[in-house]
Short mmCIF file of C-alpha atoms in Angstrom, two decimals:
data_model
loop_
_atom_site.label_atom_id
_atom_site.label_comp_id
_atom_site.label_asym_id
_atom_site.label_seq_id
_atom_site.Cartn_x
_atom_site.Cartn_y
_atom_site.Cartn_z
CA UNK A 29 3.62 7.11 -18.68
CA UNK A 30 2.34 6.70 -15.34
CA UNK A 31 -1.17 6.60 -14.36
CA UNK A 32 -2.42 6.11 -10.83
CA UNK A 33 -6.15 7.67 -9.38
CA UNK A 34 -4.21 9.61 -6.45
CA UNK A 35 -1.52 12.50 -6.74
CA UNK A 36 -0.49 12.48 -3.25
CA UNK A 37 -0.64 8.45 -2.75
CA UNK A 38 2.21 8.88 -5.93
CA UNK A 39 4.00 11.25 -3.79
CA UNK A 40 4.13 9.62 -0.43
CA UNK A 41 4.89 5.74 -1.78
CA UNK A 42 6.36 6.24 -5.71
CA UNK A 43 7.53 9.39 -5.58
CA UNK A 44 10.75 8.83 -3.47
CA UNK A 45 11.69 5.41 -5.80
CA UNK A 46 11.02 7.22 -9.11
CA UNK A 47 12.74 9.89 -8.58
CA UNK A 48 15.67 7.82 -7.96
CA UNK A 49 14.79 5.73 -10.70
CA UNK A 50 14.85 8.57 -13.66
CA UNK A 51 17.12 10.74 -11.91
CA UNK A 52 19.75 12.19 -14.77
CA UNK A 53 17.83 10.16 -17.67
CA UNK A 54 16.87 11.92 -20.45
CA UNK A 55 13.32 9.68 -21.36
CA UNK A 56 10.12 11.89 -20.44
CA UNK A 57 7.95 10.48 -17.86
CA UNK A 58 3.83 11.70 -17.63
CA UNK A 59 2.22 11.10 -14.29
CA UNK A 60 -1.45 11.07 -15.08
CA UNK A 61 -3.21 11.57 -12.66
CA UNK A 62 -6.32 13.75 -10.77
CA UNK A 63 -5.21 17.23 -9.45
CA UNK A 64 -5.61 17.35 -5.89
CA UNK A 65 -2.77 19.32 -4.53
CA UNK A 66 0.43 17.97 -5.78
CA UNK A 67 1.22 18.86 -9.04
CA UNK A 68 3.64 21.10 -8.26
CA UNK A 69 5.53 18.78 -5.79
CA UNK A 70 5.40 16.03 -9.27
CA UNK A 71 6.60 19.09 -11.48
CA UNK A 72 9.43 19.99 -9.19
CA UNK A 73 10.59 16.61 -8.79
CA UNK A 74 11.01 16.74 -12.91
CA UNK A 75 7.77 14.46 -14.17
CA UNK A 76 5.12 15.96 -16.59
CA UNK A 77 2.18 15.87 -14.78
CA UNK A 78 -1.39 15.70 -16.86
CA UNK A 79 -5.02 16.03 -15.11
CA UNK A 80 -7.52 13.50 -15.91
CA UNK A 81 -11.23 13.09 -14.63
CA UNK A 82 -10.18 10.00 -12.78
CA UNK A 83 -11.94 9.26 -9.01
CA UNK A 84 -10.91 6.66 -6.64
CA UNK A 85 -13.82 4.33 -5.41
CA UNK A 86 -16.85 3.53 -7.50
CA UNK A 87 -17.26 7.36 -8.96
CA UNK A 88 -20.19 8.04 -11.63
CA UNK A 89 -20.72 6.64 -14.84
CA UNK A 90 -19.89 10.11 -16.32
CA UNK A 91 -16.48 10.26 -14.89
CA UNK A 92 -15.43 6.22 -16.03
CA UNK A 93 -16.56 7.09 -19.48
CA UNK A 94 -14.62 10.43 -19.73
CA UNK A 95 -11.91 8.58 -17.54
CA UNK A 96 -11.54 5.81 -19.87
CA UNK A 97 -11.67 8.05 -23.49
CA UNK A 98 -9.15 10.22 -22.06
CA UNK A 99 -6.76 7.51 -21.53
CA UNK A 100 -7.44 6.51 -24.76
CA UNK A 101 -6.59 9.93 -26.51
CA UNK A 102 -3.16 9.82 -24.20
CA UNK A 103 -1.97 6.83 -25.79
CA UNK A 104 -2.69 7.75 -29.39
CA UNK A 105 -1.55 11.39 -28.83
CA UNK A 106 1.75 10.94 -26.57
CA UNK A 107 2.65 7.28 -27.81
CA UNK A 108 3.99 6.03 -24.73
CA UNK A 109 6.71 3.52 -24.88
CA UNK A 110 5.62 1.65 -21.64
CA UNK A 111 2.53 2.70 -19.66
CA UNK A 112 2.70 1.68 -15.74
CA UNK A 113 -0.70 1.19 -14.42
CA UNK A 114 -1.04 1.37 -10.59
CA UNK A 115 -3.86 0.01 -8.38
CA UNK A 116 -6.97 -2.13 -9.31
CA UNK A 117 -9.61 0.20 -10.71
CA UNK A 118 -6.45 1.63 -12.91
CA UNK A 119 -5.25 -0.77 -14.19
CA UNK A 120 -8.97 -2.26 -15.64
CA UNK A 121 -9.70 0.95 -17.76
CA UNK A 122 -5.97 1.32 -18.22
CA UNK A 123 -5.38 -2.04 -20.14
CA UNK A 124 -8.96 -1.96 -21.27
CA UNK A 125 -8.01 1.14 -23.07
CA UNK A 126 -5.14 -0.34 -24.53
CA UNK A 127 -6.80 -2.45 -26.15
CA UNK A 128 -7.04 0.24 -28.70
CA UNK A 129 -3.31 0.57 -29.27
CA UNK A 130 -2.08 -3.42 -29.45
CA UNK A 131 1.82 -2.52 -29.48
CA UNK A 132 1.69 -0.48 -26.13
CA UNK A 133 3.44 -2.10 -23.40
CA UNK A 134 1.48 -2.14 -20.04
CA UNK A 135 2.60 -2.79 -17.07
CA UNK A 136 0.28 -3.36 -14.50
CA UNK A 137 1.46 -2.84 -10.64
CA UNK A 138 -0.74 -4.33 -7.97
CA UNK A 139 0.38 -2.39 -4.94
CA UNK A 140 -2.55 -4.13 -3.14
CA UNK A 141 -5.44 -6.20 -4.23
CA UNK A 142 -7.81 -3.53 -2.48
CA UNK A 143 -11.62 -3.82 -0.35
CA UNK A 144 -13.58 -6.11 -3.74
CA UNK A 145 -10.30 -9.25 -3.04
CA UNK A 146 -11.55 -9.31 0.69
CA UNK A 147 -15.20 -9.77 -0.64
CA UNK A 148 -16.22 -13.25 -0.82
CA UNK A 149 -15.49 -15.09 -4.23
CA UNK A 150 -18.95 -15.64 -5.29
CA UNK A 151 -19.97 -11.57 -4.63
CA UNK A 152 -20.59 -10.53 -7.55
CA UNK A 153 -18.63 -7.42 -7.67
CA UNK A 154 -15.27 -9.79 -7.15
CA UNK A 155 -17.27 -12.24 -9.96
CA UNK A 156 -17.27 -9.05 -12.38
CA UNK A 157 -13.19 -8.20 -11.93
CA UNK A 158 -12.40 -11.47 -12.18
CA UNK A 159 -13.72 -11.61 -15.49
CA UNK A 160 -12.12 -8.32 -16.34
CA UNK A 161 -9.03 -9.19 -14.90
CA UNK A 162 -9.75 -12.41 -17.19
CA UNK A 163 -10.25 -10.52 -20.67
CA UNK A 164 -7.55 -8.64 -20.02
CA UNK A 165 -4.98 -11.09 -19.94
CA UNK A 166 -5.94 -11.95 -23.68
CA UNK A 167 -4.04 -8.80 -24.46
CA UNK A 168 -0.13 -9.92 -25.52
CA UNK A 169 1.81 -6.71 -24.10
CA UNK A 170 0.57 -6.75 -20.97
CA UNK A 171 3.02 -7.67 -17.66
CA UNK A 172 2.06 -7.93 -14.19
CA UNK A 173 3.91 -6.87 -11.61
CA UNK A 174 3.25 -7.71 -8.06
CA UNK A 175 4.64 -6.98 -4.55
CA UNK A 176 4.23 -10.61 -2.75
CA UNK A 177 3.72 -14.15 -4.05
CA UNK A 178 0.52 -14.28 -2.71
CA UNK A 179 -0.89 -11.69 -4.83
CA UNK A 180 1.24 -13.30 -8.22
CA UNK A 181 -0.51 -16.42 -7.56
CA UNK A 182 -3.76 -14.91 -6.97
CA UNK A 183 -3.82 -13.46 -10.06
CA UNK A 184 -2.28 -15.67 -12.27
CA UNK A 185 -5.08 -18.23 -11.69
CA UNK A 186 -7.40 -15.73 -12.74
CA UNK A 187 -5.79 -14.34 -15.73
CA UNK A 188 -4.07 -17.27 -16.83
CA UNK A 189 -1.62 -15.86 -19.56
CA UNK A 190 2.08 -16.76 -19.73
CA UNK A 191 3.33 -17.21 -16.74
CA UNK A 192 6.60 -14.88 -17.49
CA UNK A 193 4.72 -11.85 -17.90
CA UNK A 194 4.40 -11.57 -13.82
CA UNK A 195 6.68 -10.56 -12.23
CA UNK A 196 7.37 -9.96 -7.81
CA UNK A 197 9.34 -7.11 -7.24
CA UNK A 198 9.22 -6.85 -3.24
CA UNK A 199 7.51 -3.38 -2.53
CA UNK A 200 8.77 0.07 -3.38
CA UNK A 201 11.22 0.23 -0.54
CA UNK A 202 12.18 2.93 2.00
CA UNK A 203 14.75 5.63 2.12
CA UNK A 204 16.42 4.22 5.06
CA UNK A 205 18.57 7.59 5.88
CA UNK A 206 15.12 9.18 6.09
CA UNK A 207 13.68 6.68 8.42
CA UNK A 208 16.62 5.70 10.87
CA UNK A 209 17.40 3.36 13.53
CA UNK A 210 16.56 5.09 16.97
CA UNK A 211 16.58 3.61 20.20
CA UNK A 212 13.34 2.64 22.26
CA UNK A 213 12.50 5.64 24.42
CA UNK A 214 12.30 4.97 28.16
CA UNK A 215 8.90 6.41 28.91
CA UNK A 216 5.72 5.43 30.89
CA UNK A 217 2.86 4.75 29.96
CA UNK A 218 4.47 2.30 26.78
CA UNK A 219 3.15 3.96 23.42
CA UNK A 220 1.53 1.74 20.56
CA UNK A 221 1.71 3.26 16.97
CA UNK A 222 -0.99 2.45 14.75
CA UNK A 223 -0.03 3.98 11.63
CA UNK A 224 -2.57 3.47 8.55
CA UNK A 225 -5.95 5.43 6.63
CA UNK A 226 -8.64 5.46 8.99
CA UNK A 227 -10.84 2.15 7.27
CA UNK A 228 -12.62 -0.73 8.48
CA UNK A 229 -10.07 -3.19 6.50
CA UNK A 230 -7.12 -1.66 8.17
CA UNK A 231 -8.26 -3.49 11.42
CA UNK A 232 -9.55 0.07 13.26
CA UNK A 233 -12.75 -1.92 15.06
CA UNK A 234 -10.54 -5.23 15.82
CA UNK A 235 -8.26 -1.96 17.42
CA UNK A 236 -10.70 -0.79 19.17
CA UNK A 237 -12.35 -4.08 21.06
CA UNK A 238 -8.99 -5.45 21.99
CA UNK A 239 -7.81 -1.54 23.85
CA UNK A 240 -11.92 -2.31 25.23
CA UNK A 241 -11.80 -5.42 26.45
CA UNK A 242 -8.32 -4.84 28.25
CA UNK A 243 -8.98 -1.48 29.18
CA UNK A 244 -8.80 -1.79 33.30
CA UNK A 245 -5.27 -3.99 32.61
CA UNK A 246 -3.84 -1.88 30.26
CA UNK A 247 -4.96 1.79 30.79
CA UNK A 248 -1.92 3.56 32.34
CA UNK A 249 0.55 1.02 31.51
CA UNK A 250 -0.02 0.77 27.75
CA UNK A 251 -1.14 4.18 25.16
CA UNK A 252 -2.56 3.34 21.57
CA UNK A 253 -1.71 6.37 18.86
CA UNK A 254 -3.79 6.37 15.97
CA UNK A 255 -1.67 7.87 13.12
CA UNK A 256 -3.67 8.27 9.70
CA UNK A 257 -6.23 10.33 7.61
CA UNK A 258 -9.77 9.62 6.90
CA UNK A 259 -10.19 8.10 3.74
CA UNK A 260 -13.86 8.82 2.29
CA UNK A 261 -13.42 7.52 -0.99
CA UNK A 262 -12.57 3.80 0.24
CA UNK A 263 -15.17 1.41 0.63
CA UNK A 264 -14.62 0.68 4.24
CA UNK A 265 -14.47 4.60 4.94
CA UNK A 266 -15.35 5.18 8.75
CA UNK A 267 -17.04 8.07 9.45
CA UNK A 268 -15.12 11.28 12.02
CA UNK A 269 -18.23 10.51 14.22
CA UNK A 270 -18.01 6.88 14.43
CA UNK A 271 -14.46 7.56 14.18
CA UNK A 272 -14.89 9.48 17.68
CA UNK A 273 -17.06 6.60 19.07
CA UNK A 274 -13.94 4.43 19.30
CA UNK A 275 -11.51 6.87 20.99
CA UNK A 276 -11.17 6.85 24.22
CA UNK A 277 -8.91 9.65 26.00
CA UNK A 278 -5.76 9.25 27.04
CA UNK A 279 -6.05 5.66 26.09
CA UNK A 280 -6.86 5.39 22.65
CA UNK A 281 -6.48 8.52 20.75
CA UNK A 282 -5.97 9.33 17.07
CA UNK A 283 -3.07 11.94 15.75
CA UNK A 284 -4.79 12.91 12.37
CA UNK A 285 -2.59 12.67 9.28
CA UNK A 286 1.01 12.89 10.31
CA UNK A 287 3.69 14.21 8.09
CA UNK A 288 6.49 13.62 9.65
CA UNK A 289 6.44 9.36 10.31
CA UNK A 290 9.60 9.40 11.12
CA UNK A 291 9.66 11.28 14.23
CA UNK A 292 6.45 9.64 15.24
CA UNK A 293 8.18 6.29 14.87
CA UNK A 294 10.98 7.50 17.26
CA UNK A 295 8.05 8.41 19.88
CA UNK A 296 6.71 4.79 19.73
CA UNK A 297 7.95 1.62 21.75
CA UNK A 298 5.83 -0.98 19.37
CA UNK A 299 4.23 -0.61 15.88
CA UNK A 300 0.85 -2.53 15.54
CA UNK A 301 -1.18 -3.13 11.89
CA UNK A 302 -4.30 -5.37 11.96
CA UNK A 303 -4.65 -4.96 8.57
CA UNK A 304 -7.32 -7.66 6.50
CA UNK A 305 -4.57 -7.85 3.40
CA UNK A 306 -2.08 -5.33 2.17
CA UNK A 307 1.09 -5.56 -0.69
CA UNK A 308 3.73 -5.15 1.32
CA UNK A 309 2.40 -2.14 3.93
CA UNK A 310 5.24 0.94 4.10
CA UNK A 311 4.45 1.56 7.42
CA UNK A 312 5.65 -1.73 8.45
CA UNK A 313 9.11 -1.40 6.24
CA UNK A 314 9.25 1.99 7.69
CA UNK A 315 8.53 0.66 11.16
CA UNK A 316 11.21 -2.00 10.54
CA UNK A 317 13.85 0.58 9.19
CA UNK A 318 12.98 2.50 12.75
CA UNK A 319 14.21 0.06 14.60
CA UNK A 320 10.44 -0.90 15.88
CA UNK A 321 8.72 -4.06 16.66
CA UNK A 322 5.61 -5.39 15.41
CA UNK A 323 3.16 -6.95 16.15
CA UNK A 324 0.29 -7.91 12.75
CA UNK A 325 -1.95 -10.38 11.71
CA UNK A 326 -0.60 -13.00 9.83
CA UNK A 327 -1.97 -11.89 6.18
CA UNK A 328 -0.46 -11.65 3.03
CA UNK A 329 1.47 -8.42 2.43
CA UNK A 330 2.01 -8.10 6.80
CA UNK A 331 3.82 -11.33 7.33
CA UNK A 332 6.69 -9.84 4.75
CA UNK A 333 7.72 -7.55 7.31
CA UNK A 334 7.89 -9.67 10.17
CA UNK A 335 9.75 -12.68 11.05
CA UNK A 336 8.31 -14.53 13.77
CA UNK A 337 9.46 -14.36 17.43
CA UNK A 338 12.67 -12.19 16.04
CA UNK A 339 11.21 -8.78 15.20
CA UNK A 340 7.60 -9.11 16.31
CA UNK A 341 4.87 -11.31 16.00
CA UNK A 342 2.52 -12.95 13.50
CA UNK A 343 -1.47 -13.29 15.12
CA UNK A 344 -3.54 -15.86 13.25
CA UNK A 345 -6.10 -13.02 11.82
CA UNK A 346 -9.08 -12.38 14.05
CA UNK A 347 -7.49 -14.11 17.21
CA UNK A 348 -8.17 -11.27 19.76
CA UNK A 349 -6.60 -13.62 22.82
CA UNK A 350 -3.26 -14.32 21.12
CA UNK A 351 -3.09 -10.53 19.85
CA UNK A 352 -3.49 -9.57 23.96
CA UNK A 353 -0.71 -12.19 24.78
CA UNK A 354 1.52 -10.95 22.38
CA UNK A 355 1.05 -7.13 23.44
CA UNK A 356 1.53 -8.14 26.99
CA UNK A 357 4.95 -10.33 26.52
CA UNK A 358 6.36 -7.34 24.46
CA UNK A 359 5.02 -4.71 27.03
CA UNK A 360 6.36 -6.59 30.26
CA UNK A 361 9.82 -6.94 28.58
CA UNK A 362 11.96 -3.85 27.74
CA UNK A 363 14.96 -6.24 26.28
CA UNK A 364 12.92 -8.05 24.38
CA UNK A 365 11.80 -5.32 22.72
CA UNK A 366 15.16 -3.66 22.34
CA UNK A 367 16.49 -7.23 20.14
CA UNK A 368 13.45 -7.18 18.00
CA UNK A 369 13.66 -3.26 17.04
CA UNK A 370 17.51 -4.58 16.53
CA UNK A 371 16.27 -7.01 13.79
CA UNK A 372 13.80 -5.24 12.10
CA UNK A 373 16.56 -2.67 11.37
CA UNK A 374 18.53 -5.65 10.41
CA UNK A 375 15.32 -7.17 8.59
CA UNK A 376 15.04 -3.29 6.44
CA UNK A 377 18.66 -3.00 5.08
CA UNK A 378 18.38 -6.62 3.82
CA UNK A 379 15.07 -6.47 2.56
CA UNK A 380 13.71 -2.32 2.29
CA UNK A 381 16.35 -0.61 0.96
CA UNK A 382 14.94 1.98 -1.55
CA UNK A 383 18.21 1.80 -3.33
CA UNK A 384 17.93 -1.79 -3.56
CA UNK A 385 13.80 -1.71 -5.06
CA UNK A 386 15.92 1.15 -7.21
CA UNK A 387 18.09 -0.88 -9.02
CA UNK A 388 15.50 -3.74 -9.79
CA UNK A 389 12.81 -1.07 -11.01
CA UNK A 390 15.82 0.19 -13.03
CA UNK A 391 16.86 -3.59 -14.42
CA UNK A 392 12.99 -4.00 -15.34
CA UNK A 393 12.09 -0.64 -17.19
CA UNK A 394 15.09 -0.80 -19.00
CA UNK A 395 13.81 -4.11 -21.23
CA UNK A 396 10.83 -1.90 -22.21
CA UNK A 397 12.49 1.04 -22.71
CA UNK A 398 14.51 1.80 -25.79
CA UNK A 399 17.47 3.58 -24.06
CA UNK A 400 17.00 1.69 -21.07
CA UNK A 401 17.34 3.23 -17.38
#
C-alpha cells in the first residue's frame, strides 16, 4: 500500500520506478491517494487506486481527522503487508495511524524534508514535528528511508531509534532512454532552463535579482526559461501576479507546466536550480542524463547531482556574486560547456539509472514482502 497526498506528483516521480518495480508480480499494490486527475493513468499502469480526503499543505481540521480515520479503516480492512508512506505530512498521520495496527510494516520515504525543515529550529511549527517525528520512532515496525545522508542524519537525531531501520536509497532515478544525451544547440542568445514549481524555496526571487542586477550585461547574450506550474498548496506559493512582477520579456520568461522535459532540455545550453534544500531534485538527474550543465547552490539534495568544476558548479547558497561568475565562465565558453554536459551524462548512467534505483527498491521490498519482488 502506497499512500502519498498527490496523484500526479506519484505519476511524474514514482510512477515510472514502480511500474518497473511490480511489473509481472502477482502482489496487489493500492495507491491511496486524492483524486485529482490521474486515476486512470494509476489504473492503466496496473495499481488499485483508492480516494481519500487527503490535502497537501496545512488543510482543515475536518479533512486531517477524516484523513487520518480513513487510513486507519485501510489498514484494518485491506491488511497491508508493508505500507510506504511518502512525504512529511504523510508519513505523520500515516505512522500515527499505525499505531493502531502494531505488526504493520511502515516504511516511511522522505523524498524531501519540505518548507517547516527550512524554518528555524526553535519555530514552533518545526518544534511540533520534531516531537512527532520523535513519538513516532517509539513504534518498532517502522523504517526510514531517505534519499541523501543529509536528510538520514537529520532525522535520526531526532527520532533516535535503531539506527538500522534507515536506510539511503539515492533518489528514484531516471529513465535514461527517455531523457537522452543531446548535443548543446548552437544558438544565440544562450538559453538558461530553470525547471521547478513556481515557490519561493525553489530560489524564484534569488532568480529573479541576479537576471536584475545583470540585466544590461546579460540581456541579448544570455535567455532565462522558467519551466514549472504554480503550486498553491505549498507554503511558499507565489502568486500568477507576483509571479508576473518578476518576468521580464524576452529576458526572463516563464513556459508554464511543461510536459514534455525532455525536449525542453534539448532546447537549453545550461540547467540552473537555486533551490533552499531538496532530496535529490529529478530535474537535476534529468538535466544530467541530458547531457546539461549545472549550475546550483550548494545544499543538500543539489550538490548530489553535481560534481564540482566537472559537470557544473556548486554556489555557496545566497552568494549572488559567485552565482554571476559562474554563469558568465560557462556562458563565454562553448567547450567548456560541451565537457561538462559530457560528464553529467557520464555522472547519470553511474549514478541515475532508473534500472539501477529498480533493482535496489526491488532488493528492499522484497525483505518485507512475503513473496518478495
Amino acid at each position: 500500500m502506497i499512500i502519498i497526498n498527490d496523484d500526479q506528483f506519484f505519476c511524474s516521480h514514482f510512477l515510472p520506478l514502480f511500474s518497473r518495480v511490480f511489473h509481472d508480480q502477482s502482489c496487489c499494490v493500492y495507491v491511496i491517494s486524492r483524486d485529482n486527475g490521474y486515476r486512470k493513468t494509476i489504473e492503466q499502469a496496473g495499481f488499485t487506486f483508492i480516494s481519500v480526503a487527503v490535502r497537501r499543505g496545512k488543510g482543515d481540521i475536518w479533512h486531517n481527522v477524516l484523513f487520518f480515520l480513513q487510513l486507519i479503516r485501510l489498514y484494518v480492512v485491506y491488511k497491508p503487508d508493508v505500507v510506504l508512506l511518502i512525504s512529511l505530512k504523510i508519513i505523520v498521520f500515516g505512522s500515527l495511524a499505525a499505531f493502531f495496527s502494531p505488526s504493520l510494516r511502515v516504511l516511511n520515504y522522505f523524498s524531501g524534508l519540505g518548507h517547516v525543515f527550512l524554518l528555524p529550529e526553535n519555530h514552533w511549527m518545526r518544534r511540533i514535528i520534531h516531537w512527532l517525528l520523535w513519538f513516532i520512532g517509539k513504534r518498532k515496525n517502522n523504517w526510514y528511508l531517505f534519499e541523501t545522508k543529509d536528510d538520514q542524519q537529520l532525522i535520526y537525531h531526532i527520532i533516535q531509534s535503531s539506527y538500522d531501520h534507515y536506510l539511503v536509497m539515492h533518489g528514484l532515478g531516471v529513465p535514461l532512454q527517455e531523457f537522452k544525451f543531446t548535443e548543446l544547440p548552437d544558438q544565440h542568445p544562450m538559453i538558461v532552463l530553470f525547471p521547478a514549481r513556481i515557490i519561493s524555496t525553489k530560489g524564484l526571487f534569488e532568480l529573479h535579482q541576479l537576471a536584475k542586477n545583470f540585466q544590461q550585461e546579460w540581456q541579448g547574450r544570455i535567455k532565462f526559461l522558467l519551466a514549472g506550474k504554480i503550486d498553491p498548496y505549498n507554503p511558499a506559493y507565489i502568486d500568477p501576479q507576483k509571479l508576473h512582477e518578476l518576468l521580464i520579456p524576452g529576458y526572463l520568461e516563464w513556459l508554464g507546466y511543461v510536459q514534455d522535459m525532455a525536449t525542453c532540455y534539448a532546447q537549453a545550453d545550461v540547467v540552473i536550480l537555486l533551490s533552499y534544500r531538496e532530496g535529490v531534485p529529478r530535474v537535476l538527474m534529468e538535466a544530467c542524463a541530458a547531457g546539461r550543465p549545472i549550475v546550483t547552490f550548494d545544499v543538500p539534495g543539489c550538490r548530489e547531482c553535481v560534481w564540482e568544476g566537472k559537470n557544473g558548479f556548486l554556489i555557496p547558497f545566497g552568494d549572488m556574486a559567485a552565482l554571476h561568475e559562474k554563469i558568465n565562465l560557462i556562458a563565454s565558453d562553448p567547450q567548456l560547456r560541451k565537457a561538462m554536459g559530457a560528464c553529467s551524462r557520464q555522472i547519470a548512467e553511474e549514478n541515475f539509472d532508473i534500472e539501477d534505483a529498480t533493482k535496489r527498491w526491488k532488493a528492499l521490498l522484497g525483505k518485507f514482502l512475503p513473496g518478495g519482488v
